[in-house]
């Protein structure tokens, strides 16, 4: 089994034209196994598979699972589920930008400062959620900000608060050369400050969803906006995946809504629904809105699509909406503070 950093790096690419679903992408990736042609869609699946998240989200008035007792507070546990658990920051010549909020883990990309060159990743787990087993020898290293730190192969793990873990990993130049040195990975971990992160944002407003669907993934890609919703009845199951061909959560009823930048391919100018339970249409600035639920009734997907409105200018992120502004209250996760 490869290390987390290898899986993430091999999955790096901009999102594909959204006429394809995750299964299409994975099939193509298998045909070109040793090339970096997998998509960010696969990256999400790979990350959650590796994360091994087993967080239970309460449904409605159900009791909130009690987190492990900590001698000091875990700042990432403060705030809405849809707020990032940390802010972007710079250190060691790199810029860290949080951009993905998943079930039990926030993610960020690390760029070489002043460039668009991806150098690595940071994963910040909610308190009580532990990373999955990463291949490699575990080696303790000097504490970071007074908390335990250790290497698993070339990946640095550390506690950013009692009972709360984070991971920082470098990408590669060529087959093996690490872009970020071990010293700089430590510097990035040391500079990390939990808490105070901004709200995630989306490029659409959703007026209708099937009953008891909840928003579990918000992803702010460089190429657009991506969200996923699942039935409430399935949220309490572990979100670890068995294969990268699955979605970001292991739920057959997932609904994915995306607003992606122009890709040069033809897309319908009027809402069109068809194969694979998918609806799509061109929206402002040539962006492409798609609603897809491969295992959801076509009639429901069409109702969702007819009630989705993209922001007027998806290319202007200042106009994007918070999840609370964009989704019915019934679709928002509660109970995680």
PDB file of C-alpha atoms in Angstrom, residues 33-333:
ATOM      1  CA  UNK A  33      -2.116   3.801 -14.145  1.00  0.00           C
ATOM      2  CA  UNK A  34       1.325   5.317 -13.889  1.00  0.00           C
ATOM      3  CA  UNK A  35       0.467   8.791 -15.140  1.00  0.00           C
ATOM      4  CA  UNK A  36      -0.895  11.670 -13.061  1.00  0.00           C
ATOM      5  CA  UNK A  37      -4.232  11.672 -14.829  1.00  0.00           C
ATOM      6  CA  UNK A  38      -6.618  10.909 -11.974  1.00  0.00           C
ATOM      7  CA  UNK A  39      -8.852  13.807 -10.988  1.00  0.00           C
ATOM      8  CA  UNK A  40      -9.607  15.808  -7.871  1.00  0.00           C
ATOM      9  CA  UNK A  41     -12.786  13.745  -7.683  1.00  0.00           C
ATOM     10  CA  UNK A  42     -10.639  10.694  -7.107  1.00  0.00           C
ATOM     11  CA  UNK A  43      -8.457  12.691  -4.727  1.00  0.00           C
ATOM     12  CA  UNK A  44     -11.413  13.232  -2.418  1.00  0.00           C
ATOM     13  CA  UNK A  45     -12.246   9.537  -2.416  1.00  0.00           C
ATOM     14  CA  UNK A  46      -8.645   8.524  -1.830  1.00  0.00           C
ATOM     15  CA  UNK A  47      -8.222  10.968   1.026  1.00  0.00           C
ATOM     16  CA  UNK A  48     -11.325   9.850   2.867  1.00  0.00           C
ATOM     17  CA  UNK A  49     -10.432   6.211   2.243  1.00  0.00           C
ATOM     18  CA  UNK A  50      -7.043   6.807   3.812  1.00  0.00           C
ATOM     19  CA  UNK A  51      -8.514   8.931   6.573  1.00  0.00           C
ATOM     20  CA  UNK A  52     -10.628   6.073   7.847  1.00  0.00           C
ATOM     21  CA  UNK A  53     -13.145   8.505   9.280  1.00  0.00           C
ATOM     22  CA  UNK A  54     -15.671   6.903  11.605  1.00  0.00           C
ATOM     23  CA  UNK A  55     -17.417   9.991  12.909  1.00  0.00           C
ATOM     24  CA  UNK A  56     -21.109   9.721  13.754  1.00  0.00           C
ATOM     25  CA  UNK A  57     -23.137  12.840  13.024  1.00  0.00           C
ATOM     26  CA  UNK A  58     -26.245  13.256  15.162  1.00  0.00           C
ATOM     27  CA  UNK A  59     -29.600  13.330  13.428  1.00  0.00           C
ATOM     28  CA  UNK A  60     -31.983  16.036  14.543  1.00  0.00           C
ATOM     29  CA  UNK A  61     -32.383  16.009  18.334  1.00  0.00           C
ATOM     30  CA  UNK A  62     -30.266  12.901  18.851  1.00  0.00           C
ATOM     31  CA  UNK A  63     -27.509  13.139  21.421  1.00  0.00           C
ATOM     32  CA  UNK A  64     -24.099  14.376  20.337  1.00  0.00           C
ATOM     33  CA  UNK A  65     -21.352  11.747  20.752  1.00  0.00           C
ATOM     34  CA  UNK A  66     -19.059  12.761  23.596  1.00  0.00           C
ATOM     35  CA  UNK A  67     -15.536  13.545  22.353  1.00  0.00           C
ATOM     36  CA  UNK A  68     -12.485  12.278  24.205  1.00  0.00           C
ATOM     37  CA  UNK A  69     -11.767  14.229  27.366  1.00  0.00           C
ATOM     38  CA  UNK A  70      -9.005  16.758  26.702  1.00  0.00           C
ATOM     39  CA  UNK A  71      -6.922  18.675  29.182  1.00  0.00           C
ATOM     40  CA  UNK A  72      -6.967  21.670  26.854  1.00  0.00           C
ATOM     41  CA  UNK A  73      -9.684  22.713  24.391  1.00  0.00           C
ATOM     42  CA  UNK A  74      -9.494  21.697  20.742  1.00  0.00           C
ATOM     43  CA  UNK A  75     -10.108  24.953  18.858  1.00  0.00           C
ATOM     44  CA  UNK A  76     -11.142  23.179  15.648  1.00  0.00           C
ATOM     45  CA  UNK A  77     -14.241  21.929  17.454  1.00  0.00           C
ATOM     46  CA  UNK A  78     -15.491  25.503  17.824  1.00  0.00           C
ATOM     47  CA  UNK A  79     -17.868  26.925  15.248  1.00  0.00           C
ATOM     48  CA  UNK A  80     -20.188  25.608  12.570  1.00  0.00           C
ATOM     49  CA  UNK A  81     -19.542  22.326  10.796  1.00  0.00           C
ATOM     50  CA  UNK A  82     -19.241  24.399   7.616  1.00  0.00           C
ATOM     51  CA  UNK A  83     -16.531  26.708   8.955  1.00  0.00           C
ATOM     52  CA  UNK A  84     -12.969  25.694   8.188  1.00  0.00           C
ATOM     53  CA  UNK A  85     -11.150  24.658  11.345  1.00  0.00           C
ATOM     54  CA  UNK A  86      -8.169  26.916  10.560  1.00  0.00           C
ATOM     55  CA  UNK A  87      -7.155  29.891   8.454  1.00  0.00           C
ATOM     56  CA  UNK A  88      -4.749  29.988   5.544  1.00  0.00           C
ATOM     57  CA  UNK A  89      -1.182  30.909   6.439  1.00  0.00           C
ATOM     58  CA  UNK A  90       2.350  31.242   5.086  1.00  0.00           C
ATOM     59  CA  UNK A  91       5.501  29.555   6.381  1.00  0.00           C
ATOM     60  CA  UNK A  92       8.861  28.314   5.102  1.00  0.00           C
ATOM     61  CA  UNK A  93       8.271  29.805   1.650  1.00  0.00           C
ATOM     62  CA  UNK A  94       4.873  28.126   1.188  1.00  0.00           C
ATOM     63  CA  UNK A  95       1.243  29.245   1.241  1.00  0.00           C
ATOM     64  CA  UNK A  96      -1.421  27.028   2.826  1.00  0.00           C
ATOM     65  CA  UNK A  97      -5.003  27.457   1.592  1.00  0.00           C
ATOM     66  CA  UNK A  98      -7.908  25.457   3.100  1.00  0.00           C
ATOM     67  CA  UNK A  99     -10.356  24.478   0.369  1.00  0.00           C
ATOM     68  CA  UNK A 100     -12.150  21.219   1.242  1.00  0.00           C
ATOM     69  CA  UNK A 101     -14.503  20.383   4.068  1.00  0.00           C
ATOM     70  CA  UNK A 102     -15.287  16.689   4.308  1.00  0.00           C
ATOM     71  CA  UNK A 103     -16.874  14.368   6.812  1.00  0.00           C
ATOM     72  CA  UNK A 104     -14.556  14.621   9.821  1.00  0.00           C
ATOM     73  CA  UNK A 105     -11.592  16.285   8.106  1.00  0.00           C
ATOM     74  CA  UNK A 106     -10.666  19.686   6.664  1.00  0.00           C
ATOM     75  CA  UNK A 107      -8.107  19.786   3.868  1.00  0.00           C
ATOM     76  CA  UNK A 108      -5.749  22.378   2.471  1.00  0.00           C
ATOM     77  CA  UNK A 109      -3.351  22.651  -0.426  1.00  0.00           C
ATOM     78  CA  UNK A 110       0.211  23.838   0.017  1.00  0.00           C
ATOM     79  CA  UNK A 111       1.612  26.011  -2.772  1.00  0.00           C
ATOM     80  CA  UNK A 112       5.078  27.382  -3.296  1.00  0.00           C
ATOM     81  CA  UNK A 113       4.725  31.041  -2.291  1.00  0.00           C
ATOM     82  CA  UNK A 114       3.982  33.381  -5.193  1.00  0.00           C
ATOM     83  CA  UNK A 115       3.104  30.568  -7.609  1.00  0.00           C
ATOM     84  CA  UNK A 116       0.397  28.108  -8.565  1.00  0.00           C
ATOM     85  CA  UNK A 117       2.739  25.168  -8.068  1.00  0.00           C
ATOM     86  CA  UNK A 118       1.182  22.585  -5.792  1.00  0.00           C
ATOM     87  CA  UNK A 119       3.720  21.319  -3.275  1.00  0.00           C
ATOM     88  CA  UNK A 120       1.757  19.259  -0.761  1.00  0.00           C
ATOM     89  CA  UNK A 121      -1.307  18.848   1.452  1.00  0.00           C
ATOM     90  CA  UNK A 122      -2.485  19.346   5.020  1.00  0.00           C
ATOM     91  CA  UNK A 123      -5.327  17.292   6.527  1.00  0.00           C
ATOM     92  CA  UNK A 124      -6.823  18.486   9.809  1.00  0.00           C
ATOM     93  CA  UNK A 125      -9.020  15.931  11.574  1.00  0.00           C
ATOM     94  CA  UNK A 126     -11.891  16.794  13.865  1.00  0.00           C
ATOM     95  CA  UNK A 127     -11.247  15.974  17.541  1.00  0.00           C
ATOM     96  CA  UNK A 128     -11.591  12.250  18.189  1.00  0.00           C
ATOM     97  CA  UNK A 129     -11.112  11.312  14.512  1.00  0.00           C
ATOM     98  CA  UNK A 130      -7.830   9.585  13.683  1.00  0.00           C
ATOM     99  CA  UNK A 131      -6.061   9.161  10.348  1.00  0.00           C
ATOM    100  CA  UNK A 132      -6.214   5.726   8.794  1.00  0.00           C
ATOM    101  CA  UNK A 133      -3.241   3.418   8.910  1.00  0.00           C
ATOM    102  CA  UNK A 134      -0.537   4.813   6.653  1.00  0.00           C
ATOM    103  CA  UNK A 135       2.190   2.467   5.498  1.00  0.00           C
ATOM    104  CA  UNK A 136       5.626   3.080   6.957  1.00  0.00           C
ATOM    105  CA  UNK A 137       7.609   3.025  10.163  1.00  0.00           C
ATOM    106  CA  UNK A 138       6.336   5.227  12.976  1.00  0.00           C
ATOM    107  CA  UNK A 139       9.117   7.406  14.328  1.00  0.00           C
ATOM    108  CA  UNK A 140       8.569   9.873  17.159  1.00  0.00           C
ATOM    109  CA  UNK A 141      10.066  13.312  16.681  1.00  0.00           C
ATOM    110  CA  UNK A 142      10.367  16.453  18.776  1.00  0.00           C
ATOM    111  CA  UNK A 143       7.008  17.787  20.016  1.00  0.00           C
ATOM    112  CA  UNK A 144       5.337  20.532  18.006  1.00  0.00           C
ATOM    113  CA  UNK A 145       3.932  23.396  20.081  1.00  0.00           C
ATOM    114  CA  UNK A 146       4.045  21.155  23.135  1.00  0.00           C
ATOM    115  CA  UNK A 147       2.163  18.251  21.543  1.00  0.00           C
ATOM    116  CA  UNK A 148       3.275  14.857  20.305  1.00  0.00           C
ATOM    117  CA  UNK A 149       4.589  14.585  16.748  1.00  0.00           C
ATOM    118  CA  UNK A 150       5.708  11.572  14.743  1.00  0.00           C
ATOM    119  CA  UNK A 151       6.620  10.513  11.238  1.00  0.00           C
ATOM    120  CA  UNK A 152       4.897   7.722   9.349  1.00  0.00           C
ATOM    121  CA  UNK A 153       7.272   7.187   6.483  1.00  0.00           C
ATOM    122  CA  UNK A 154       7.702  10.666   4.999  1.00  0.00           C
ATOM    123  CA  UNK A 155       4.393  12.027   6.340  1.00  0.00           C
ATOM    124  CA  UNK A 156       4.399  14.187   9.485  1.00  0.00           C
ATOM    125  CA  UNK A 157       1.580  13.657  12.009  1.00  0.00           C
ATOM    126  CA  UNK A 158       1.080  15.911  15.011  1.00  0.00           C
ATOM    127  CA  UNK A 159      -1.473  16.826  17.645  1.00  0.00           C
ATOM    128  CA  UNK A 160      -2.613  20.407  17.120  1.00  0.00           C
ATOM    129  CA  UNK A 161      -4.646  20.141  20.343  1.00  0.00           C
ATOM    130  CA  UNK A 162      -5.303  17.384  22.835  1.00  0.00           C
ATOM    131  CA  UNK A 163      -7.232  14.622  21.087  1.00  0.00           C
ATOM    132  CA  UNK A 164      -6.980  16.325  17.674  1.00  0.00           C
ATOM    133  CA  UNK A 165      -4.581  15.218  14.926  1.00  0.00           C
ATOM    134  CA  UNK A 166      -3.293  16.763  11.701  1.00  0.00           C
ATOM    135  CA  UNK A 167      -1.106  15.500   8.871  1.00  0.00           C
ATOM    136  CA  UNK A 168       1.205  17.339   6.475  1.00  0.00           C
ATOM    137  CA  UNK A 169       2.644  15.627   3.392  1.00  0.00           C
ATOM    138  CA  UNK A 170       4.851  16.684   0.520  1.00  0.00           C
ATOM    139  CA  UNK A 171       4.286  16.042  -3.135  1.00  0.00           C
ATOM    140  CA  UNK A 172       7.029  14.743  -5.409  1.00  0.00           C
ATOM    141  CA  UNK A 173       9.233  15.831  -8.256  1.00  0.00           C
ATOM    142  CA  UNK A 174       9.606  12.852 -10.512  1.00  0.00           C
ATOM    143  CA  UNK A 175       9.171   9.462  -8.905  1.00  0.00           C
ATOM    144  CA  UNK A 176      10.627  10.011  -5.447  1.00  0.00           C
ATOM    145  CA  UNK A 177      12.065  13.491  -4.776  1.00  0.00           C
ATOM    146  CA  UNK A 178      10.109  15.293  -2.052  1.00  0.00           C
ATOM    147  CA  UNK A 179       9.195  18.895  -2.908  1.00  0.00           C
ATOM    148  CA  UNK A 180       8.957  19.988   0.722  1.00  0.00           C
ATOM    149  CA  UNK A 181      11.846  19.058   2.993  1.00  0.00           C
ATOM    150  CA  UNK A 182      11.244  17.447   6.377  1.00  0.00           C
ATOM    151  CA  UNK A 183      12.474  20.620   8.062  1.00  0.00           C
ATOM    152  CA  UNK A 184       9.928  22.687   6.131  1.00  0.00           C
ATOM    153  CA  UNK A 185       7.133  20.208   6.894  1.00  0.00           C
ATOM    154  CA  UNK A 186       7.916  20.737  10.574  1.00  0.00           C
ATOM    155  CA  UNK A 187       7.902  24.518  10.025  1.00  0.00           C
ATOM    156  CA  UNK A 188       4.476  24.310   8.398  1.00  0.00           C
ATOM    157  CA  UNK A 189       3.122  22.207  11.258  1.00  0.00           C
ATOM    158  CA  UNK A 190       4.608  24.578  13.830  1.00  0.00           C
ATOM    159  CA  UNK A 191       3.041  27.607  12.097  1.00  0.00           C
ATOM    160  CA  UNK A 192      -0.400  26.002  11.995  1.00  0.00           C
ATOM    161  CA  UNK A 193      -2.909  27.724  14.295  1.00  0.00           C
ATOM    162  CA  UNK A 194      -6.271  25.990  14.825  1.00  0.00           C
ATOM    163  CA  UNK A 195      -9.537  27.843  15.039  1.00  0.00           C
ATOM    164  CA  UNK A 196     -10.926  31.010  13.514  1.00  0.00           C
ATOM    165  CA  UNK A 197     -11.312  29.680   9.992  1.00  0.00           C
ATOM    166  CA  UNK A 198     -13.766  31.318   7.576  1.00  0.00           C
ATOM    167  CA  UNK A 199     -16.982  29.745   6.401  1.00  0.00           C
ATOM    168  CA  UNK A 200     -16.818  27.538   3.351  1.00  0.00           C
ATOM    169  CA  UNK A 201     -18.617  28.974   0.331  1.00  0.00           C
ATOM    170  CA  UNK A 202     -20.538  27.646  -2.653  1.00  0.00           C
ATOM    171  CA  UNK A 203     -21.422  29.022  -6.082  1.00  0.00           C
ATOM    172  CA  UNK A 204     -25.087  28.047  -6.072  1.00  0.00           C
ATOM    173  CA  UNK A 205     -28.359  28.366  -4.182  1.00  0.00           C
ATOM    174  CA  UNK A 206     -30.406  25.185  -3.737  1.00  0.00           C
ATOM    175  CA  UNK A 207     -34.158  25.548  -3.323  1.00  0.00           C
ATOM    176  CA  UNK A 208     -35.233  21.905  -3.179  1.00  0.00           C
ATOM    177  CA  UNK A 209     -33.792  18.632  -1.916  1.00  0.00           C
ATOM    178  CA  UNK A 210     -35.365  15.241  -1.260  1.00  0.00           C
ATOM    179  CA  UNK A 211     -36.553  14.837   2.319  1.00  0.00           C
ATOM    180  CA  UNK A 212     -33.873  14.368   4.980  1.00  0.00           C
ATOM    181  CA  UNK A 213     -30.843  14.998   2.757  1.00  0.00           C
ATOM    182  CA  UNK A 214     -27.825  16.609   4.430  1.00  0.00           C
ATOM    183  CA  UNK A 215     -24.849  18.553   3.074  1.00  0.00           C
ATOM    184  CA  UNK A 216     -21.641  16.640   3.917  1.00  0.00           C
ATOM    185  CA  UNK A 217     -19.019  17.891   1.441  1.00  0.00           C
ATOM    186  CA  UNK A 218     -18.072  21.412   0.387  1.00  0.00           C
ATOM    187  CA  UNK A 219     -15.174  21.754  -2.032  1.00  0.00           C
ATOM    188  CA  UNK A 220     -13.842  25.047  -3.384  1.00  0.00           C
ATOM    189  CA  UNK A 221     -11.779  24.005  -6.392  1.00  0.00           C
ATOM    190  CA  UNK A 222      -9.717  26.352  -8.519  1.00  0.00           C
ATOM    191  CA  UNK A 223     -12.113  25.396 -11.324  1.00  0.00           C
ATOM    192  CA  UNK A 224     -15.395  25.824  -9.492  1.00  0.00           C
ATOM    193  CA  UNK A 225     -17.718  24.704  -6.719  1.00  0.00           C
ATOM    194  CA  UNK A 226     -18.573  21.108  -5.727  1.00  0.00           C
ATOM    195  CA  UNK A 227     -20.956  19.889  -3.028  1.00  0.00           C
ATOM    196  CA  UNK A 228     -22.325  16.514  -2.015  1.00  0.00           C
ATOM    197  CA  UNK A 229     -25.440  15.595  -0.041  1.00  0.00           C
ATOM    198  CA  UNK A 230     -26.514  12.237   1.359  1.00  0.00           C
ATOM    199  CA  UNK A 231     -29.611  10.797   3.055  1.00  0.00           C
ATOM    200  CA  UNK A 232     -29.718  11.519   6.770  1.00  0.00           C
ATOM    201  CA  UNK A 233     -30.253   7.822   7.495  1.00  0.00           C
ATOM    202  CA  UNK A 234     -26.805   7.029   6.099  1.00  0.00           C
ATOM    203  CA  UNK A 235     -24.798   9.735   7.832  1.00  0.00           C
ATOM    204  CA  UNK A 236     -24.153   7.684  10.945  1.00  0.00           C
ATOM    205  CA  UNK A 237     -22.153   5.100   8.989  1.00  0.00           C
ATOM    206  CA  UNK A 238     -18.364   5.298   8.671  1.00  0.00           C
ATOM    207  CA  UNK A 239     -17.353   7.390   5.683  1.00  0.00           C
ATOM    208  CA  UNK A 240     -14.202   5.420   4.882  1.00  0.00           C
ATOM    209  CA  UNK A 241     -14.296   4.073   1.352  1.00  0.00           C
ATOM    210  CA  UNK A 242     -13.431   0.660  -0.022  1.00  0.00           C
ATOM    211  CA  UNK A 243     -12.372   1.797  -3.490  1.00  0.00           C
ATOM    212  CA  UNK A 244     -11.563   5.165  -5.084  1.00  0.00           C
ATOM    213  CA  UNK A 245     -14.432   4.569  -7.527  1.00  0.00           C
ATOM    214  CA  UNK A 246     -16.897   5.576  -4.850  1.00  0.00           C
ATOM    215  CA  UNK A 247     -17.912   9.087  -3.957  1.00  0.00           C
ATOM    216  CA  UNK A 248     -16.598  11.188  -1.077  1.00  0.00           C
ATOM    217  CA  UNK A 249     -18.857   9.268   1.276  1.00  0.00           C
ATOM    218  CA  UNK A 250     -19.838   5.625   1.017  1.00  0.00           C
ATOM    219  CA  UNK A 251     -23.522   6.292   0.393  1.00  0.00           C
ATOM    220  CA  UNK A 252     -25.374   5.039  -2.719  1.00  0.00           C
ATOM    221  CA  UNK A 253     -27.874   7.926  -2.565  1.00  0.00           C
ATOM    222  CA  UNK A 254     -25.312  10.715  -2.864  1.00  0.00           C
ATOM    223  CA  UNK A 255     -26.353  13.795  -4.856  1.00  0.00           C
ATOM    224  CA  UNK A 256     -23.554  15.905  -6.332  1.00  0.00           C
ATOM    225  CA  UNK A 257     -24.043  19.512  -7.459  1.00  0.00           C
ATOM    226  CA  UNK A 258     -21.256  21.331  -9.301  1.00  0.00           C
ATOM    227  CA  UNK A 259     -20.678  24.706 -10.928  1.00  0.00           C
ATOM    228  CA  UNK A 260     -17.527  24.454 -13.034  1.00  0.00           C
ATOM    229  CA  UNK A 261     -15.666  26.959 -15.198  1.00  0.00           C
ATOM    230  CA  UNK A 262     -15.851  26.749 -19.012  1.00  0.00           C
ATOM    231  CA  UNK A 263     -14.022  23.682 -20.306  1.00  0.00           C
ATOM    232  CA  UNK A 264     -14.299  24.210 -24.069  1.00  0.00           C
ATOM    233  CA  UNK A 265     -16.805  21.381 -24.469  1.00  0.00           C
ATOM    234  CA  UNK A 266     -20.404  21.833 -25.637  1.00  0.00           C
ATOM    235  CA  UNK A 267     -23.016  22.004 -22.893  1.00  0.00           C
ATOM    236  CA  UNK A 268     -26.770  22.592 -23.235  1.00  0.00           C
ATOM    237  CA  UNK A 269     -28.002  26.173 -22.945  1.00  0.00           C
ATOM    238  CA  UNK A 270     -31.312  24.912 -21.557  1.00  0.00           C
ATOM    239  CA  UNK A 271     -31.611  22.528 -18.641  1.00  0.00           C
ATOM    240  CA  UNK A 272     -31.250  19.024 -20.052  1.00  0.00           C
ATOM    241  CA  UNK A 273     -31.696  15.789 -18.091  1.00  0.00           C
ATOM    242  CA  UNK A 274     -30.686  12.369 -19.285  1.00  0.00           C
ATOM    243  CA  UNK A 275     -28.439   9.379 -18.797  1.00  0.00           C
ATOM    244  CA  UNK A 276     -26.912   8.450 -15.454  1.00  0.00           C
ATOM    245  CA  UNK A 277     -29.564  10.496 -13.679  1.00  0.00           C
ATOM    246  CA  UNK A 278     -27.928  13.790 -14.579  1.00  0.00           C
ATOM    247  CA  UNK A 279     -29.128  17.293 -15.424  1.00  0.00           C
ATOM    248  CA  UNK A 280     -26.925  20.072 -16.793  1.00  0.00           C
ATOM    249  CA  UNK A 281     -27.069  23.581 -18.200  1.00  0.00           C
ATOM    250  CA  UNK A 282     -24.777  26.510 -19.056  1.00  0.00           C
ATOM    251  CA  UNK A 283     -24.945  29.326 -16.504  1.00  0.00           C
ATOM    252  CA  UNK A 284     -23.379  32.796 -16.136  1.00  0.00           C
ATOM    253  CA  UNK A 285     -20.015  33.385 -17.783  1.00  0.00           C
ATOM    254  CA  UNK A 286     -20.175  30.067 -19.625  1.00  0.00           C
ATOM    255  CA  UNK A 287     -19.898  28.055 -16.421  1.00  0.00           C
ATOM    256  CA  UNK A 288     -21.485  24.618 -16.336  1.00  0.00           C
ATOM    257  CA  UNK A 289     -24.044  23.620 -13.704  1.00  0.00           C
ATOM    258  CA  UNK A 290     -24.618  19.887 -13.194  1.00  0.00           C
ATOM    259  CA  UNK A 291     -26.744  17.866 -10.772  1.00  0.00           C
ATOM    260  CA  UNK A 292     -26.138  14.136 -10.608  1.00  0.00           C
ATOM    261  CA  UNK A 293     -27.292  11.217  -8.484  1.00  0.00           C
ATOM    262  CA  UNK A 294     -26.535   7.898 -10.194  1.00  0.00           C
ATOM    263  CA  UNK A 295     -28.704   5.925  -7.742  1.00  0.00           C
ATOM    264  CA  UNK A 296     -31.349   8.552  -7.091  1.00  0.00           C
ATOM    265  CA  UNK A 297     -34.675   8.629  -8.964  1.00  0.00           C
ATOM    266  CA  UNK A 298     -34.437  10.730 -12.116  1.00  0.00           C
ATOM    267  CA  UNK A 299     -37.582  12.620 -11.165  1.00  0.00           C
ATOM    268  CA  UNK A 300     -35.914  13.754  -7.920  1.00  0.00           C
ATOM    269  CA  UNK A 301     -32.692  14.801  -9.669  1.00  0.00           C
ATOM    270  CA  UNK A 302     -34.724  16.869 -12.132  1.00  0.00           C
ATOM    271  CA  UNK A 303     -36.629  18.561  -9.300  1.00  0.00           C
ATOM    272  CA  UNK A 304     -33.347  19.422  -7.566  1.00  0.00           C
ATOM    273  CA  UNK A 305     -31.841  20.752 -10.806  1.00  0.00           C
ATOM    274  CA  UNK A 306     -34.839  22.967 -11.532  1.00  0.00           C
ATOM    275  CA  UNK A 307     -34.506  24.514  -8.079  1.00  0.00           C
ATOM    276  CA  UNK A 308     -30.729  25.200  -8.264  1.00  0.00           C
ATOM    277  CA  UNK A 309     -29.556  28.690  -9.211  1.00  0.00           C
ATOM    278  CA  UNK A 310     -25.890  29.439  -9.811  1.00  0.00           C
ATOM    279  CA  UNK A 311     -24.567  32.778  -8.559  1.00  0.00           C
ATOM    280  CA  UNK A 312     -24.648  35.402 -11.309  1.00  0.00           C
ATOM    281  CA  UNK A 313     -20.871  35.404 -11.769  1.00  0.00           C
ATOM    282  CA  UNK A 314     -19.332  32.106 -10.599  1.00  0.00           C
ATOM    283  CA  UNK A 315     -15.897  33.446 -11.513  1.00  0.00           C
ATOM    284  CA  UNK A 316     -16.175  36.075  -8.776  1.00  0.00           C
ATOM    285  CA  UNK A 317     -15.742  34.212  -5.493  1.00  0.00           C
ATOM    286  CA  UNK A 318     -16.760  37.278  -3.524  1.00  0.00           C
ATOM    287  CA  UNK A 319     -20.319  36.552  -4.691  1.00  0.00           C
ATOM    288  CA  UNK A 320     -20.354  32.944  -3.451  1.00  0.00           C
ATOM    289  CA  UNK A 321     -22.672  32.035  -0.594  1.00  0.00           C
ATOM    290  CA  UNK A 322     -22.190  30.347   2.759  1.00  0.00           C
ATOM    291  CA  UNK A 323     -23.937  26.972   3.140  1.00  0.00           C
ATOM    292  CA  UNK A 324     -26.409  28.618   5.503  1.00  0.00           C
ATOM    293  CA  UNK A 325     -27.347  31.074   2.766  1.00  0.00           C
ATOM    294  CA  UNK A 326     -27.358  28.518  -0.036  1.00  0.00           C
ATOM    295  CA  UNK A 327     -29.216  25.493   1.386  1.00  0.00           C
ATOM    296  CA  UNK A 328     -32.465  24.853   3.230  1.00  0.00           C
ATOM    297  CA  UNK A 329     -31.936  24.741   6.989  1.00  0.00           C
ATOM    298  CA  UNK A 330     -33.104  21.128   6.966  1.00  0.00           C
ATOM    299  CA  UNK A 331     -30.057  20.175   4.844  1.00  0.00           C
ATOM    300  CA  UNK A 332     -27.470  21.533   7.268  1.00  0.00           C
ATOM    301  CA  UNK A 333     -25.642  19.333   9.761  1.00  0.00           C
TER     302      UNK A 333
END
